[in-house]
Every structure is written in C-alpha cells, then in structure tokens.
XYZ file of C-alpha atoms in Angstrom:
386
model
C 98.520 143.875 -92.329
C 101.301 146.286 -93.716
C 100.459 147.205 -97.921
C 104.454 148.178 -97.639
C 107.501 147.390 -95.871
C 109.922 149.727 -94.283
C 111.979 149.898 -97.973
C 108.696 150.989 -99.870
C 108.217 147.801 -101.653
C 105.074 146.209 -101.837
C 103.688 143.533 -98.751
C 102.831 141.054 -101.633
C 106.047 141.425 -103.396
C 108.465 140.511 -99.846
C 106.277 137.896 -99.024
C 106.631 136.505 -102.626
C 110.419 136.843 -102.375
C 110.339 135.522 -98.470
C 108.782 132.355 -99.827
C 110.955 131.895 -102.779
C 113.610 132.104 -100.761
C 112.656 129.955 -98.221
C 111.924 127.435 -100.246
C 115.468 127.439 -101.519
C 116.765 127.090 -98.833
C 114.718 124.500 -97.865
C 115.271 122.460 -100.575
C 119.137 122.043 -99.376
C 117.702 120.400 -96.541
C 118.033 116.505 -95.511
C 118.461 115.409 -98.908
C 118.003 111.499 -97.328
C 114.930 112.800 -96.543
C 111.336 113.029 -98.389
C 107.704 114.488 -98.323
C 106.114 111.237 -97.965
C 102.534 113.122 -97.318
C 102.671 116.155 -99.313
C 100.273 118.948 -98.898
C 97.272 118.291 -101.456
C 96.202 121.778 -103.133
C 93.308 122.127 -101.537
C 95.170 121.958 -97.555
C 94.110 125.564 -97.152
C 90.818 124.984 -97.378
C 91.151 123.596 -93.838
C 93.178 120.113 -92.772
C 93.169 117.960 -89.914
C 95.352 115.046 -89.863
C 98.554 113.082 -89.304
C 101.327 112.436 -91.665
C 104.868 111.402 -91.870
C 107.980 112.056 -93.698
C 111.075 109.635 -93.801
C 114.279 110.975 -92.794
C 117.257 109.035 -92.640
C 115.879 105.354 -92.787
C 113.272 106.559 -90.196
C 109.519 107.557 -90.380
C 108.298 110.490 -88.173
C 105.053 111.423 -87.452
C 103.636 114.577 -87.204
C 100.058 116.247 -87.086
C 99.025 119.353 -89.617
C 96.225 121.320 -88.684
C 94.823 124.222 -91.282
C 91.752 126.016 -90.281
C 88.477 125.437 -92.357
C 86.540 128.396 -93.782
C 89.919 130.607 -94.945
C 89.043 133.659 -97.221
C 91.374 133.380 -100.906
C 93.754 135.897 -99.758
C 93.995 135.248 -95.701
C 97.459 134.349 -94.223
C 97.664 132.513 -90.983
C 100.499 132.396 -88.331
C 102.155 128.421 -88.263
C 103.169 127.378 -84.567
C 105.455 124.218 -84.035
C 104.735 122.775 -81.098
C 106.752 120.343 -79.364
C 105.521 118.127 -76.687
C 107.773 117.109 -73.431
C 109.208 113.703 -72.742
C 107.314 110.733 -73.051
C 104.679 113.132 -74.881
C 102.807 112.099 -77.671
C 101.365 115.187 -80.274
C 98.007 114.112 -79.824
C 98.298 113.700 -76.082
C 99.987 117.216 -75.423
C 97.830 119.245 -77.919
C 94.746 117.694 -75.171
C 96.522 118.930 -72.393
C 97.777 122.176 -73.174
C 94.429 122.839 -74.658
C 95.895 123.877 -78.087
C 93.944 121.972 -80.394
C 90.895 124.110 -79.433
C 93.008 127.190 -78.791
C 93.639 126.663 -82.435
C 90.428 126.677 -83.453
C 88.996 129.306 -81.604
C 92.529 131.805 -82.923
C 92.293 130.132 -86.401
C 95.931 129.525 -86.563
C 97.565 126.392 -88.417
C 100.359 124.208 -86.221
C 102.387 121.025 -86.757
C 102.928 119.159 -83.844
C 106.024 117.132 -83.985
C 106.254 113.948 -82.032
C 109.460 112.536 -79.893
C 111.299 110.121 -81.167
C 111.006 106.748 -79.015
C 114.415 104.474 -79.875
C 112.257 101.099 -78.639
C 110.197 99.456 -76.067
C 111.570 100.882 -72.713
C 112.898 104.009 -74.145
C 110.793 107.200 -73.927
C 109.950 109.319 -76.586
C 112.586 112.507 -76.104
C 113.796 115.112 -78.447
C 117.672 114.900 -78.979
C 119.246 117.122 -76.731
C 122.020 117.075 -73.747
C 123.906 119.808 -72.332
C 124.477 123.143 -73.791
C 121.202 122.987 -75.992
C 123.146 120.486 -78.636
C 121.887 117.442 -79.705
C 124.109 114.075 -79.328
C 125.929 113.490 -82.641
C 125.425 110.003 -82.268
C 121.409 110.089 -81.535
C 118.349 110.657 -84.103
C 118.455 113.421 -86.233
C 115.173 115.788 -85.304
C 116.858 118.657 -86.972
C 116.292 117.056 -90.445
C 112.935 115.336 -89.234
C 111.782 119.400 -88.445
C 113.301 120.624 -91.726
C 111.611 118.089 -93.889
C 108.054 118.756 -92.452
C 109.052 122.065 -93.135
C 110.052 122.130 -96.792
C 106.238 120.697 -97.654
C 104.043 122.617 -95.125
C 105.904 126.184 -95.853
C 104.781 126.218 -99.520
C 101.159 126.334 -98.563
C 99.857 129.819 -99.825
C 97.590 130.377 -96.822
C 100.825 130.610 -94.040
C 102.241 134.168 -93.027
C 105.818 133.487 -92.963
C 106.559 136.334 -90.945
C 104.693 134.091 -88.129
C 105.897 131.339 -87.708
C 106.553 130.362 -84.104
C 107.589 127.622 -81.647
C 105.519 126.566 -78.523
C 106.978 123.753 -76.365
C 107.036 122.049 -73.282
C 109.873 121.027 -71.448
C 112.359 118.644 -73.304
C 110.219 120.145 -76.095
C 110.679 123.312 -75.330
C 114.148 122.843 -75.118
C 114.300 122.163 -78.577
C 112.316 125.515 -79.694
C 115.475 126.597 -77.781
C 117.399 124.803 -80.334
C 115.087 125.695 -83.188
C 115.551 129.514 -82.633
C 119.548 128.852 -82.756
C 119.491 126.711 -86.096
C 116.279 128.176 -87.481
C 116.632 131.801 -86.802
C 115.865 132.962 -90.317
C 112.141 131.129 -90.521
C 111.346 131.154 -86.493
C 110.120 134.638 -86.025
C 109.887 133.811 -81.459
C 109.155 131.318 -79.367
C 107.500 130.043 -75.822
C 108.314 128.140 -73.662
C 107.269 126.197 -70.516
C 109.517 124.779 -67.915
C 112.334 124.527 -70.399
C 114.519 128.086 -70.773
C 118.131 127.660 -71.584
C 121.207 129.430 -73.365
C 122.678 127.614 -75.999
C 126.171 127.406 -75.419
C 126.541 127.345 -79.346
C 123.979 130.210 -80.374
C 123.727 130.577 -84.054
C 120.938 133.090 -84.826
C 121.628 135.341 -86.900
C 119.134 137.734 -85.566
C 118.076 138.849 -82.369
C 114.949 135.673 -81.162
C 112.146 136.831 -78.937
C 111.691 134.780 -75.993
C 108.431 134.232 -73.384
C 109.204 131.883 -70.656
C 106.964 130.249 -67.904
C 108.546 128.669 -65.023
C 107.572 127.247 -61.400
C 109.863 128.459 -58.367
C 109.407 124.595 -57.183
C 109.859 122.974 -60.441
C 111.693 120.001 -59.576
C 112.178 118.576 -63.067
C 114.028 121.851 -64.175
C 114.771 123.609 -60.955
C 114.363 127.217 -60.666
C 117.860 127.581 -59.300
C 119.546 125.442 -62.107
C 122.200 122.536 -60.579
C 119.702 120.284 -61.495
C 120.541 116.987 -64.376
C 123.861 117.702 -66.572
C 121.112 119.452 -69.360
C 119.913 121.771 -66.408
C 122.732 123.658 -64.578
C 122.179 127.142 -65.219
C 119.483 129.174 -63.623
C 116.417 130.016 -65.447
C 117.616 133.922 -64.369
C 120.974 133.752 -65.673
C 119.349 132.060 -69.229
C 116.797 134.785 -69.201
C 119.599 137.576 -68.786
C 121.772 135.603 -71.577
C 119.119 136.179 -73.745
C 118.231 139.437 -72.898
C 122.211 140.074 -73.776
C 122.353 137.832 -77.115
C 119.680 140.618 -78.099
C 121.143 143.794 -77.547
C 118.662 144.429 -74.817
C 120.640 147.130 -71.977
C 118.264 146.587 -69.113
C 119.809 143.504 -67.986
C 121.212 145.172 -64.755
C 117.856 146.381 -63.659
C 115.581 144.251 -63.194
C 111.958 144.450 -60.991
C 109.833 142.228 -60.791
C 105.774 142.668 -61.847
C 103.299 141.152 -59.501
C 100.143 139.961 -61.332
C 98.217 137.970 -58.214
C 100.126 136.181 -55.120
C 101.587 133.831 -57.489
C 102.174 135.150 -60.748
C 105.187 137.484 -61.462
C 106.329 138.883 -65.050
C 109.838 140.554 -65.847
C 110.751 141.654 -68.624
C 114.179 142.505 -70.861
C 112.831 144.916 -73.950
C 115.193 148.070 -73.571
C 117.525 148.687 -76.528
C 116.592 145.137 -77.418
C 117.645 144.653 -81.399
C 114.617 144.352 -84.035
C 111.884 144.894 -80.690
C 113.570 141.470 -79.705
C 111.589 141.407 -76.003
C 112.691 138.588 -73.413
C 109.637 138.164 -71.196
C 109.685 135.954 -67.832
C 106.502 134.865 -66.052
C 106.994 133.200 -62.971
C 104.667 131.033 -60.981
C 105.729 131.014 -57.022
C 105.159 127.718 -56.004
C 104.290 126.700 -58.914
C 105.670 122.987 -60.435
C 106.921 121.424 -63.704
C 103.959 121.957 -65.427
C 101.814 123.768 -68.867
C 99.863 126.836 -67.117
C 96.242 126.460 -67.775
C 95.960 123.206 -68.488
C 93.681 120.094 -68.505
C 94.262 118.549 -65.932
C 91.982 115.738 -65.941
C 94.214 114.395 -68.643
C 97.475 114.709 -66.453
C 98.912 112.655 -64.265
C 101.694 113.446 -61.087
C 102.768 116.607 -61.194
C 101.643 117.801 -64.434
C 97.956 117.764 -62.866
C 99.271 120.654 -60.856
C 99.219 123.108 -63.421
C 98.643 126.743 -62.237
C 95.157 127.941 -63.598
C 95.563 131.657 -62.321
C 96.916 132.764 -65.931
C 96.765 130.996 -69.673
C 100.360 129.632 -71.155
C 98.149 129.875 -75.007
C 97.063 133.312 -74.271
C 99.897 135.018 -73.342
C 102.104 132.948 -76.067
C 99.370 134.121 -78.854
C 99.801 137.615 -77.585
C 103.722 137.405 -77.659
C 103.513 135.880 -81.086
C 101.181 138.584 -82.224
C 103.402 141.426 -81.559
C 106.502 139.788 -83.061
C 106.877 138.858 -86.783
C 110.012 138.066 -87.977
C 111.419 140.971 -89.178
C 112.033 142.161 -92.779
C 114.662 141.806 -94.423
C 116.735 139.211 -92.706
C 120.162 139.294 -91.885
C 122.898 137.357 -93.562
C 125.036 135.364 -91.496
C 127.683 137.505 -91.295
C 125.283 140.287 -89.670
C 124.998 137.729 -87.063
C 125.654 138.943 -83.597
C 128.553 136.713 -81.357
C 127.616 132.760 -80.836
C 129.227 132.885 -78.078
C 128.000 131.639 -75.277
C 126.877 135.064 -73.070
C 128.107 135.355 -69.195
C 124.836 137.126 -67.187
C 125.528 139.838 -64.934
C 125.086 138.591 -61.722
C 123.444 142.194 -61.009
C 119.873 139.882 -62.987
C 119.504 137.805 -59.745
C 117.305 137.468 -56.791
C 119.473 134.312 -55.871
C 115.960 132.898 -55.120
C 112.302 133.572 -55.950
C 111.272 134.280 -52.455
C 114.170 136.824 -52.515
C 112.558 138.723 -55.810
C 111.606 142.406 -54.633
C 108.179 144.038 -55.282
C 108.419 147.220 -57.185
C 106.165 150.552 -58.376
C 105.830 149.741 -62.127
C 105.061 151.649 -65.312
C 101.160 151.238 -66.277
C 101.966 150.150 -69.918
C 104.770 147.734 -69.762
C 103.926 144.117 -70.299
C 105.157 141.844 -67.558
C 107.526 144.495 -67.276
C 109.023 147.878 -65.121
C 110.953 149.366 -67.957
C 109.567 152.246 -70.635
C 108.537 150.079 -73.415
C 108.851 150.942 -77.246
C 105.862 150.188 -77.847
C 103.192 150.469 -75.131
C 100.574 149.884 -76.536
C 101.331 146.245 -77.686
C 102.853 145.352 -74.061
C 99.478 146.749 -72.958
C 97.883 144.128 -74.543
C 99.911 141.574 -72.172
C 98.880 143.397 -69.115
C 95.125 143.748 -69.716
C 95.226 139.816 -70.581
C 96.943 139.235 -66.834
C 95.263 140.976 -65.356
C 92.141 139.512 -67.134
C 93.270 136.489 -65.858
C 94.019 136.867 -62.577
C 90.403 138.217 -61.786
C-alpha cells in the first residue's frame, strides 16, 4: 500500500477524505429508502449473512460477506456481484465458486439479488436496450445505492477497490453501475454480458475485463441478437476502448492462450491505465468460466474449465484502484454514445488472425505501461491452460 499519493499527502489522510466524501454523497441517495440491517460495529471482525434494505415500498435482499481474522488496520477490496436472470445470490455465489474464492482472497462482497415482480416472472435486473433501465420498472439503482450507503462506512473496506463482478443480465448492470457509479466503482468484469451504454455517464475513464463464448446463443458473439443485444461484443469492446482514451483501437491481434482461449487487449494511451481486456472462449457458450457445474443446469453446465473467470477478475481488480483524486463531472469525457472503427473487427471469431506477441502484455500484443502487472495476467493463463 502507497504511505502517499501522487500530491504528497498522506495515504491515511485521502482515504479519510475519500470516505467522508463518499458518504456525502451517499447520503443524497434514495431518500424513500432505509438501512433496515445496518452494519453492527463489530462487522469487520468477519460477517456472513443476509440482510435487506427497503427502497421504495419494496424489500431487497442482499448477502454481506466480511472476512474473519482482519488485523486493526487491514483494508479489503468490496466486489458487487450480480447474478444473471432467474439467479438467486446464494445460488450464483455456488456456481461461480465465489463464496470460497472469497475466502481463500479474503475479500468482502455483497451480492445483490434480482428483483422477481411475482409468481411467473423471473428474477431480472432492470435493463432494456442501450444499457438503461425501464422508467416504469423497479428501481435497482436506489436498491444498489442504499446497500451502499451502510456497507461503505465499514472501516475495514479499501475504497479505492471496490469492483463489480456479474453475470449476464447481471453483468449488464455492472455495465450500468460503471456509467452511474463511476466515482465509487474503481472496474469491473464481466461474463457473457459486454455492452456500450448508449447514455455513458462516467466521469472517468472504467476498466473493463470481458469473457465471452463465440457460440453464445443467449448474447451472440456477433450481436443481432434480442432488442438489449444488437451490437457486437467487438464493436462494445472497441467503444470502450474509445470512451477511455485508449489509441490502439485500430490494431488489434489477437493472443492465443490454448486452442480455445484468446485475450485482446485495448491499454495504449488508455486515460488513468484504464485497460479494456477481452478473453474469448472459441466455442465456448453462455456461461461463468470455471464453474461448478454440478450445480448448473442446460447450458450453463457447459462452462469452459481451461481458464478461471475469479482469477483473472481478482488479477484485473488488483492492478486497478480507482484513481486519486476523482474527477468532477465536468472533467467528464463525452456521454456520447462512441461509433467503433470498423478497422476492431474480425467480422467473426473463426476469422480472428494469430499473431507474434510481446512477452509481457496481458491478454494483449501492444507495449504495455506497465509490464510487469499485465505479466501477472499472462503467467495466470498460462497457469491455467497447463
């Protein structure tokens, strides 16, 4: 851990101010809403549990989970993680294998559980096309914010880490999160689920790792898929890659980790070290890399077990904290929605070309910043793969 930031002042003192501040702004949050649950003092001596907080007439559910055994002065990164449709927390954290991955990284999450509007409907985050929720539908904006304004006053959380992991319709909405939430969400992952807002309002440049299956046929590769789902996963990469200031979007190789496992990356010129990472499963289907899949059914049993979704996301995390200080809004680069160069494509993953590659990028062909980091990445592919 820094003792200083980049202005000279003290590691103890920004974080101080960071949390003051974020608690202000927190406290403008869903005002209809409450901290039914609130975080006893003695959560960071380790936590494992459900609660719920009432927002707007409704009561959401969530699970909090704090690792035991912290030392006085230890900070831990906070991951939201947002399970797919029809998903429950408990059910998803099993599969993915992040309740033990948890344990065994000692970081805290919340997972946030899909709303399910009755009987026959399933439990979805609100989201249609374009990354925006339906004005009309539940409110899981506030629902996050409210868990939020409790769990981010806990003394043990490194604010510069907090991150979003999610699964398709979930990971949609880390999509979302990193839009309206740009100024606590230091990055996210995401699996079968990457998308442009067509309304981006970040006021800083978001780090994005992606996972996606060439025969996904929830999300399709090639986009043209359900009204939510008609942009290709390339041109959302590149639109990312372009939000962020990143000036390699027009050259593009492709990484081959193993027959079916492919990593490119966007990290040149990229604002604040703002990376956009792709890893791409040939073959592979709408489903959380790695996973248990004795507790999957369909398709989602077919997860590819060549590389780790947790792994690589914990890595990515690691090696991007949200920087210090943040931006005001008006520092905010365009929310406009960003038109990829169509230079980004193979029009089709069996079209993507192999290509010599530098030793110390990540999933990547381009000099990185910082090799050693993206080193990291590769050795835990490669790791992987064998």
């Amino acid at each position: 851990r820094p003792t200083h930031s980049h202005d000279g002042s003290s590691y103890v003192e920004v974080m101080r101010v960071r949390r003051f501040a974020l608690c202000l702004a927190l406290s403008t949050w869903s005002a209809s809403g409450y901290w039914q649950h609130a975080a006893p003092a003695d959560v960071c001596q380790g936590h494992e549990g459900f609660g719920s907080v009432r927002v707007k007439g409704i009561q959401r559910p969530y699970k909090l989970y704090i690792p035991w055994h912290l030392q006085p002065d230890e900070r831990i990164p906070l991951w939201l993680i947002l399970p797919g449709t029809g998903e429950t927390a408990a059910w998803f954290l099993r599969y993915s294998g992040l309740d033990e991955f948890a344990k065994e990284k000692r970081f805290a999450y919340i997972a946030f559980e899909p709303y399910k509007a009755g009987p026959s409907a399933p439990r979805i985050f609100n989201l249609q096309s374009g990354v925006l929720p339906d004005p009309n539908g539940i409110d899981d904006l506030a629902y996050v914010r409210e868990v939020l304004k409790g769990v981010l006053k806990l003394h043990c959380l490194d604010l510069q880490h907090v991150h979003c992991a999610g699964f398709s319709n979930g990971g949609r909405y880390c999509v979302y999160l990193a839009s309206e939430l740009s100024q606590v969400i230091a990055s996210i992952s995401v699996v079968g689920a990457l998308r442009y807002p067509s309304e981006n309002h970040a006021v800083r440049a978001m780090p994005v790792l992606a996972f996606h299956g060439t025969k996904d046929k929830v999300n399709p590769w090639m986009g043209r898929g359900e009204p939510y789902w008609t942009m290709s996963v390339l041109d959302a990469f590149a639109s990312w890659g372009r939000f962020n200031g990143c000036t390699n979007t027009s050259d593009l190789k492709w990484r081959y980790f193993g027959p079916d496992i492919r990593g490119i990356t966007l990290s040149t010129g990229c604002r604040d070290a703002a990376d956009v990472e792709l890893v791409s499963i040939v073959g592979g289907v709408h489903a959380w890399p790695g996973c248990n899949a004795e507790l999957a059914s369909g398709q989602l049993r077919s997860c590819n077990q060549e590389i780790d979704a947790n792994e690589l996301s914990w890595a990515f995390f690691s090696r991007h904290p949200l920087p210090l200080p943040i931006p005001a809004p008006a520092e905010a680069p365009t929310a406009k929605p960003v038109s990829p160069t169509p230079a980004v494509r193979p029009t089709s993953a069996a079209q993507a070309p192999r290509a010599t590659v530098h030793a110390t990028s990540a999933v990547v062909v381009e000099p990185t910043k910082r090799p050693q980091q993206d080193d990291a990445t590769v050795k835990i592919l490669q790791r992987q793969k064998e």
